[in-house]
Coordinates of C-alpha atoms and ligand atoms in Angstrom, one line a residue:
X1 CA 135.6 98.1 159.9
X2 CA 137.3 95.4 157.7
X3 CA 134.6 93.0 158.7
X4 CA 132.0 94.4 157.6
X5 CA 133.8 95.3 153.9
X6 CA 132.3 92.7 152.2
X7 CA 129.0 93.7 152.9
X8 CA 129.0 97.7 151.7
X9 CA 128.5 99.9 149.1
X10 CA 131.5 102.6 148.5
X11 CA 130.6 106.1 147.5
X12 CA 133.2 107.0 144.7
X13 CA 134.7 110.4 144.1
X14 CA 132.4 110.4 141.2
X15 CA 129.1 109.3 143.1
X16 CA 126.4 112.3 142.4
X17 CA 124.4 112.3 145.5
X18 CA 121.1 113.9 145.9
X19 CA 119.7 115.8 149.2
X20 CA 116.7 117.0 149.8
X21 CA 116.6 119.0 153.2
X22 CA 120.4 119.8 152.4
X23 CA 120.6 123.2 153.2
X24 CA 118.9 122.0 157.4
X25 CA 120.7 120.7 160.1
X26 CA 121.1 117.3 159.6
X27 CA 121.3 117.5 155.4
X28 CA 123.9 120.2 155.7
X29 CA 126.6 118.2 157.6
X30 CA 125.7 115.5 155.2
X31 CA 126.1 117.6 152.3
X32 CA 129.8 118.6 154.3
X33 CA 130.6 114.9 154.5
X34 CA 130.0 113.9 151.0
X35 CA 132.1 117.4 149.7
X36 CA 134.7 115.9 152.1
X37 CA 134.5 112.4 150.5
X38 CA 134.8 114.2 146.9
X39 CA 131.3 113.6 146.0
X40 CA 129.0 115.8 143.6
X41 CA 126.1 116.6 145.4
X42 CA 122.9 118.4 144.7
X43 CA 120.8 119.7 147.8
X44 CA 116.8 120.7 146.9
X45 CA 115.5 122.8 149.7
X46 CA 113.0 125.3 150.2
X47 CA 114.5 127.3 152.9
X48 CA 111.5 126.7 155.2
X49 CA 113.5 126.2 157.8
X50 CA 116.9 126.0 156.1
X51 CA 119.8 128.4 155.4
X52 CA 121.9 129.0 152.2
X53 CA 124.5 130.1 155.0
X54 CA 124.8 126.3 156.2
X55 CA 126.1 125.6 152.8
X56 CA 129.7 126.3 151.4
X57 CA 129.5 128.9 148.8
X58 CA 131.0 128.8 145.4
X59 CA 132.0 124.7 145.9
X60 CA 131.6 123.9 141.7
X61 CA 130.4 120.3 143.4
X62 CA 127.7 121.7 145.0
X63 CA 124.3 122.5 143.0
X64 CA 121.6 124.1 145.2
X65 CA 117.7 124.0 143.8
X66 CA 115.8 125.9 145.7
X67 CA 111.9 124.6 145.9
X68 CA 109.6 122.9 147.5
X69 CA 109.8 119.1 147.5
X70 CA 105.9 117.9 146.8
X71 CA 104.6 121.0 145.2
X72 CA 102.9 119.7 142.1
X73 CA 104.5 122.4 139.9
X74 CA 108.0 120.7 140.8
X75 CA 107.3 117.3 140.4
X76 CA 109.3 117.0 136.8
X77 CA 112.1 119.0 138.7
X78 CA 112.6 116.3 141.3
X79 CA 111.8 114.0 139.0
X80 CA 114.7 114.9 137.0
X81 CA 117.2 115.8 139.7
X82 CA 116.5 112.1 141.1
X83 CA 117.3 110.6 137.2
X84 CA 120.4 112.8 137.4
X85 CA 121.6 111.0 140.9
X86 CA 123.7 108.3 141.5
X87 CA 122.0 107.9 145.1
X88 CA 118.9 110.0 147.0
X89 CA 118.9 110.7 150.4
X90 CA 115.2 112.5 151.7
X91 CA 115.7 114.0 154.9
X92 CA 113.3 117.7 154.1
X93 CA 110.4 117.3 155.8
X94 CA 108.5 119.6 158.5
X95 CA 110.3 119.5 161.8
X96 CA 109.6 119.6 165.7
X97 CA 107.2 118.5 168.5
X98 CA 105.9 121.5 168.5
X99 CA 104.9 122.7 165.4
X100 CA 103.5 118.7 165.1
X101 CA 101.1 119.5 167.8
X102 CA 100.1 123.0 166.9
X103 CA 99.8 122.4 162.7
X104 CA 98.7 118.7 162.3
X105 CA 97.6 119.5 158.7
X106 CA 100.6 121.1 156.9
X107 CA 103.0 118.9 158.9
X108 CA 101.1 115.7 157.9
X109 CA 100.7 116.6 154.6
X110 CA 104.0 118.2 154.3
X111 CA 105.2 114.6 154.8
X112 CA 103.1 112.6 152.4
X113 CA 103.7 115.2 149.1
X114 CA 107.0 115.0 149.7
X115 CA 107.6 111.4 150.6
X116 CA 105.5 110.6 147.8
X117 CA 107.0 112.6 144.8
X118 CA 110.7 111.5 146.1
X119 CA 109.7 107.9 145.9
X120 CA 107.4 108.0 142.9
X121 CA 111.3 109.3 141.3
X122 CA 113.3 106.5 142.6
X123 CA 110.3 104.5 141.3
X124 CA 111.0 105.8 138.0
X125 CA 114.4 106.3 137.6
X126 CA 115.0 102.8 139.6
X127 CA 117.3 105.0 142.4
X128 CA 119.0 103.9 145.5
X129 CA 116.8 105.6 148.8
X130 CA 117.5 106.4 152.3
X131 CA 115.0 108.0 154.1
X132 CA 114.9 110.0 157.2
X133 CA 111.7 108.7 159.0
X134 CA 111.9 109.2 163.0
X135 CA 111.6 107.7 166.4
X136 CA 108.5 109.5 167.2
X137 CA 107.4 106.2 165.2
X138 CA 107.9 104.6 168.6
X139 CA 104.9 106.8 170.1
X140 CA 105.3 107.5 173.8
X141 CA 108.5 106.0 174.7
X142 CA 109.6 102.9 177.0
X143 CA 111.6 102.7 179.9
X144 CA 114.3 100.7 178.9
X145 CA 116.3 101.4 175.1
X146 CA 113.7 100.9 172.2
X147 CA 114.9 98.8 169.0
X148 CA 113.5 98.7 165.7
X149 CA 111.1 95.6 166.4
X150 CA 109.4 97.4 169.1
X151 CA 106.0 98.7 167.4
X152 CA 105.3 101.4 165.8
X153 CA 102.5 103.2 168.0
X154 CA 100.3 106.3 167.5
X155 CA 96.9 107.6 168.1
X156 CA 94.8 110.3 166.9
X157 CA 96.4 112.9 169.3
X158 CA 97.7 116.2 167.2
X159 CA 101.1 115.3 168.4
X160 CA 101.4 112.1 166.8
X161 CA 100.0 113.1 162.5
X162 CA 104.0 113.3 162.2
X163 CA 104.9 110.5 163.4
X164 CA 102.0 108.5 161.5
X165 CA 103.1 110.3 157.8
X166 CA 107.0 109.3 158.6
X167 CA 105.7 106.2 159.4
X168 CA 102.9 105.7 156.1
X169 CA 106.8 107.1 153.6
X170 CA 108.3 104.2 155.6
X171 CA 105.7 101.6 154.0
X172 CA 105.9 103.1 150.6
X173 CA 110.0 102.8 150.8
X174 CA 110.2 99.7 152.1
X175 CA 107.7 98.7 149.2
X176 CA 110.1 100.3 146.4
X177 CA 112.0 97.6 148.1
X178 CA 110.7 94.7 148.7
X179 CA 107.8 94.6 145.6
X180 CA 110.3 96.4 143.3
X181 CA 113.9 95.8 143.9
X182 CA 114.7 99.0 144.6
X183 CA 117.4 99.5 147.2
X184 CA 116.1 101.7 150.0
X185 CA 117.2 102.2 153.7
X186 CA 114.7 103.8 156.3
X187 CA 116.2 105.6 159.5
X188 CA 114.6 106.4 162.7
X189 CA 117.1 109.3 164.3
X190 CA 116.3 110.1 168.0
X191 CA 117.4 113.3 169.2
X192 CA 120.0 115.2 167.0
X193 CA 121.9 117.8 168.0
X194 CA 124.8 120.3 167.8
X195 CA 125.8 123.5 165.5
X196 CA 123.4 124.7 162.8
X197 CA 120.2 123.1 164.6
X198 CA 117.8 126.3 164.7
X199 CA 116.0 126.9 168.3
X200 CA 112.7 128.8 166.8
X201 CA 111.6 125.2 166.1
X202 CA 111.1 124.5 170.0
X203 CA 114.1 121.3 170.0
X204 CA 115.0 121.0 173.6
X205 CA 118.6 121.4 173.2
X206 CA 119.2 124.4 171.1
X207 CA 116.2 126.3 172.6
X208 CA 118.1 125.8 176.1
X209 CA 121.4 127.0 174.9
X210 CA 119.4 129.8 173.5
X211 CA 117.5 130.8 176.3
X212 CA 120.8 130.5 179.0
X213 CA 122.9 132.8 176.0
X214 CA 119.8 135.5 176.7
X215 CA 119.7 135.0 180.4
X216 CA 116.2 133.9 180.5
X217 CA 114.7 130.9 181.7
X218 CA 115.4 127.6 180.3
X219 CA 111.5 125.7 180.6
X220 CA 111.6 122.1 181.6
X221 CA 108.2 120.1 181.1
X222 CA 106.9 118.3 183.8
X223 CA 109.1 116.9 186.3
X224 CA 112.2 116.9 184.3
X225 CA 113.5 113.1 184.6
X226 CA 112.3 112.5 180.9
X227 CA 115.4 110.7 179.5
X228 CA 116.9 111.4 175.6
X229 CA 120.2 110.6 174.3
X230 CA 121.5 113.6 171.9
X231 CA 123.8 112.2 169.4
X232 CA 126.2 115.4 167.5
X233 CA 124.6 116.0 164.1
X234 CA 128.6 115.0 162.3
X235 CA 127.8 111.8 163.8
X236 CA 124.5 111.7 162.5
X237 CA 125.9 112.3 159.1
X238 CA 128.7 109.8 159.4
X239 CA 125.8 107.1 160.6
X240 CA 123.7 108.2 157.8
X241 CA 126.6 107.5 155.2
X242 CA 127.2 104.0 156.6
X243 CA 124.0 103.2 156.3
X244 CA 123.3 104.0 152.8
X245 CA 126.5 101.9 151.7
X246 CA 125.4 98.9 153.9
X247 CA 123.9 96.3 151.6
X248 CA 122.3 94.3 154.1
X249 CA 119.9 97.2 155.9
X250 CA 118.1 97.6 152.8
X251 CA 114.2 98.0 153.3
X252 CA 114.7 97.6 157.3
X253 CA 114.1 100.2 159.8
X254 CA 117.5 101.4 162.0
X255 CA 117.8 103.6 164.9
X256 CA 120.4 106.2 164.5
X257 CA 121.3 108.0 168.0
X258 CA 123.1 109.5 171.1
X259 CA 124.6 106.0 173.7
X260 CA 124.4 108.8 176.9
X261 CA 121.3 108.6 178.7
X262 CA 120.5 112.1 179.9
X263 CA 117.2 113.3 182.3
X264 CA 116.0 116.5 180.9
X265 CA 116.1 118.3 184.1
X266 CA 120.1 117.6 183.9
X267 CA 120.8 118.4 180.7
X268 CA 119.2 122.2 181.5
X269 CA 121.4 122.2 184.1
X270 CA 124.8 120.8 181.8
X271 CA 123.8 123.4 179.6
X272 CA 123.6 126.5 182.4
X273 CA 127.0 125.1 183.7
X274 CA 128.6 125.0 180.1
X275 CA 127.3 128.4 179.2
X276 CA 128.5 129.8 182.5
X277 CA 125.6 131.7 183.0
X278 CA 122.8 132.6 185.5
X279 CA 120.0 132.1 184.0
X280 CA 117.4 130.3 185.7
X281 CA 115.8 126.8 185.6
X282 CA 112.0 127.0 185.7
X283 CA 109.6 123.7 185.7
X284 CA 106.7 123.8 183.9
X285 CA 103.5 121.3 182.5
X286 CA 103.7 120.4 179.5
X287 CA 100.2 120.6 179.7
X288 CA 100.1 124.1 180.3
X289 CA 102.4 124.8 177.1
X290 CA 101.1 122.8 174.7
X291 CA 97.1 121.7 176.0
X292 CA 95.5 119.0 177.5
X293 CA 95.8 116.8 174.0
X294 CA 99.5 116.8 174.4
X295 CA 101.1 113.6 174.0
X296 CA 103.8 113.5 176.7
X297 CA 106.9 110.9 175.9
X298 CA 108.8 110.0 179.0
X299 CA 112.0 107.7 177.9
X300 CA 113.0 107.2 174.7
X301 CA 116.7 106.2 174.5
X302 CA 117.7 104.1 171.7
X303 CA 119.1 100.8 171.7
X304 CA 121.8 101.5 167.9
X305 CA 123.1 97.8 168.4
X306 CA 122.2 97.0 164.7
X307 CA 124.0 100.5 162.9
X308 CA 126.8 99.2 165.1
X309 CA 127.0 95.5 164.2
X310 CA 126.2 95.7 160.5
X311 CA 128.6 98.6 160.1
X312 CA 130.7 99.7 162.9
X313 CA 129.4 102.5 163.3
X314 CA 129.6 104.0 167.1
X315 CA 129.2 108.4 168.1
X316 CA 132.8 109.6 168.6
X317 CA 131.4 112.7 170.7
X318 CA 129.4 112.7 173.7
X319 CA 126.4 115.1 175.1
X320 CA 128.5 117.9 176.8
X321 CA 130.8 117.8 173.0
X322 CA 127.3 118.4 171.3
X323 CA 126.2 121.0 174.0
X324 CA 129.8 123.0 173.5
X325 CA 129.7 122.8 169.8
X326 CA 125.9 123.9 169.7
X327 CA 127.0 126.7 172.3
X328 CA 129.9 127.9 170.0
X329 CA 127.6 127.9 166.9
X330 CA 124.7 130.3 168.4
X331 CA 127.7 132.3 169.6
X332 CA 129.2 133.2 166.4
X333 CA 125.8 133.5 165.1
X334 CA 125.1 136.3 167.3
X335 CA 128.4 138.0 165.9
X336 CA 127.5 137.7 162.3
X337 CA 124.1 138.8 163.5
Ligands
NAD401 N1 116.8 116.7 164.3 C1 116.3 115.7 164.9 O1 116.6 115.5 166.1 C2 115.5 114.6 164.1 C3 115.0 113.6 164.8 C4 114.2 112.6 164.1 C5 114.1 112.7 162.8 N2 114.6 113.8 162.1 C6 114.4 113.9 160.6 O2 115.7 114.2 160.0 C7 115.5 115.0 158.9 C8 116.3 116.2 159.0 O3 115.9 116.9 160.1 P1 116.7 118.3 160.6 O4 116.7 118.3 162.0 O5 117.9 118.5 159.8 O6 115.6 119.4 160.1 P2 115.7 120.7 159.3 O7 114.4 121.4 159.4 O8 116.9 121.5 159.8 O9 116.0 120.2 157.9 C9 115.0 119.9 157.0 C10 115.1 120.8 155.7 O10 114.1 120.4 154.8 C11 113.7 121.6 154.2 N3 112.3 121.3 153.7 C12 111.2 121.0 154.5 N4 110.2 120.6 153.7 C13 110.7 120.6 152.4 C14 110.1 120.4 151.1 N5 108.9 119.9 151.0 N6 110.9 120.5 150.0 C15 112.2 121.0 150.1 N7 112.7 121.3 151.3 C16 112.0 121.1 152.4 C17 113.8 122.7 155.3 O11 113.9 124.0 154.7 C18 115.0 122.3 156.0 O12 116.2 122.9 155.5 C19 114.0 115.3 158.8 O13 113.4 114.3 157.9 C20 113.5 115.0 160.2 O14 112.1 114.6 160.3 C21 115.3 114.8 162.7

């Protein structure tokens, strides 16, 4: 990494870091990383689909606020936690395909309020930004590995109101930076994956790993030959980090995710295999799960040249590591369960 030293921004041991969606998936590992790199670090979350469990308890670095990033009634409290904070990362936000499709409206909106209140705080306060947009920016998918100058292409389909809200917060951050000086970083993750992700939220890979734990069918869409590339949720994190300290990705979009190509129909049966189960493979429509209106992607594989040139940055654990760890997590959940 020395050659790319010049160029990056070091978190201290003193650095107060802010994360909203820190008690989710993603935010909690990242809230892990920064304990491990001796940060402070505040997490807002309001538990809509986060866990206090995913958090250590009792860490006298750690400072949890509980509520709900966009609520009017908070505003001053985010507004405050943000002037408090050394740097912001916004990764809460309404998750999943599915509930896009099935509530346009709260997950649109869910968005917007809270992409707007975070940035109108880093307005104010003059804050350091990354933000957690998404590569459902990218729309239906391509059949080769997508980059960040490919467009950015929705329609009015219920699918794509996410994707359209991540991609409206990416115009406001990007204008914090380039009208106002503000140093912000916007990041399109493809699919993450691994312990901690929750499989009521429909996510291909834990609701697989779910189903083959429960010996019931694992549901693959269509004819299964989709391709995604799952990148572990620690690498996620580590991306994240390098990101935010590199100096010359400010107010650019940059794809964070998994370098394995893997067909759907495959991974259901990687994760059968891994689970040593019996539980069935079943194909199924998309249409007839989500509708006619339902937006189908095919490929979307991302092409992380850029994370990896300006930074060095490359995922130290491949698909089956993410599908072990993700089946060791749900296992020991059922235990404490
Ligand atoms: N997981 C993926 O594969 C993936 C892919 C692309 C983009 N992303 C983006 O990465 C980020 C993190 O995703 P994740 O998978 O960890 O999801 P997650 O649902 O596990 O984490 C999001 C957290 O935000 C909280 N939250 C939601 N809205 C909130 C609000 N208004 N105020 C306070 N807390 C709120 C939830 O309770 C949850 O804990 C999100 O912005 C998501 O859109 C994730």
């Amino acid at each position: 990494m020395d050659n790319h030293s010049s160029d990056m921004v070091e978190f201290g041991p003193r650095t107060h870091v802010l994360v909203t969606g820190g008690a989710g998936f993603v935010g909690s590992a990242l809230a892990d990383l920064l304990l491990a790199r001796n940060c402070r670090v505040t997490v807002i979350d309001d538990l809509s689909n986060g866990s206090l469990r995913n958090l250590p308890d009792g860490d006298p670095r750690l400072t949890i606020r509980t509520f709900r990033v966009g609520d009017p009634a908070y505003d001053a409290a985010v507004r405050e936690e943000v002037g408090l904070a050394d740097a912001v990362f916004h990764l809460a936000s309404p998750i999943g395909v599915q509930r896009a499709h099935k509530e346009r409206f709260a997950v649109t909106s869910g968005i917007l309020e809270s992409g707007c209140s975070i940035v109108e705080a880093c307005r104010l306060h003059r804050r350091p930004l990354l933000y957690t947009s998404s590569s459902e920016v990218y729309g239906s998918g391509r059949d080769r590995p997508i980059t960040e100058s490919d467009p950015v292409v929705t329609d009015l389909r219920p699918r794509w109101g996410y994707a359209a809200a991540k991609a409206a917060v990416e115009h406001l951050v990007a204008g914090l930076f380039f009208d106002l000086g503000i140093p912000t970083w916007i990041v399109r993750p493809f699919n993450m994956a691994g312990p901690r992700q929750r499989s009521a939220t429909g996510l291909v890979l834990p609701a697989f790993v779910n189903a083959a734990l429960r010996g019931e069918p694992l549901v693959v869409h269509d004819d299964g030959e989709q391709r995604r590339a799952f990148l572990h949720v620690a690498d996620a994190a580590e991306g994240l980090l390098l990101v935010m300290q590199c100096r010359s990705l400010r107010g650019r979009p940059v794809n964070l995710g998994g370098s394995e190509a893997v067909q759907i129909g495959n991974l259901a049966k990687m994760v059968v295999e891994a689970t040593q189960t019996n539980a069935p493979i079943v194909m199924k429509p998309s249409s007839a799960v989500y509708g006619e209106k339902f937006a189908v992607t095919y490929d979307r594989v991302p092409d992380t040249s850029l994370l990896t040139t300006m930074t060095g940055w490359r995922p130290l654990r491949g698909t089956m590591q993410t599908i072990l760890d993700c089946i060791e997590h749900m296992r020991a959940e059922r235990v404490i369960a």
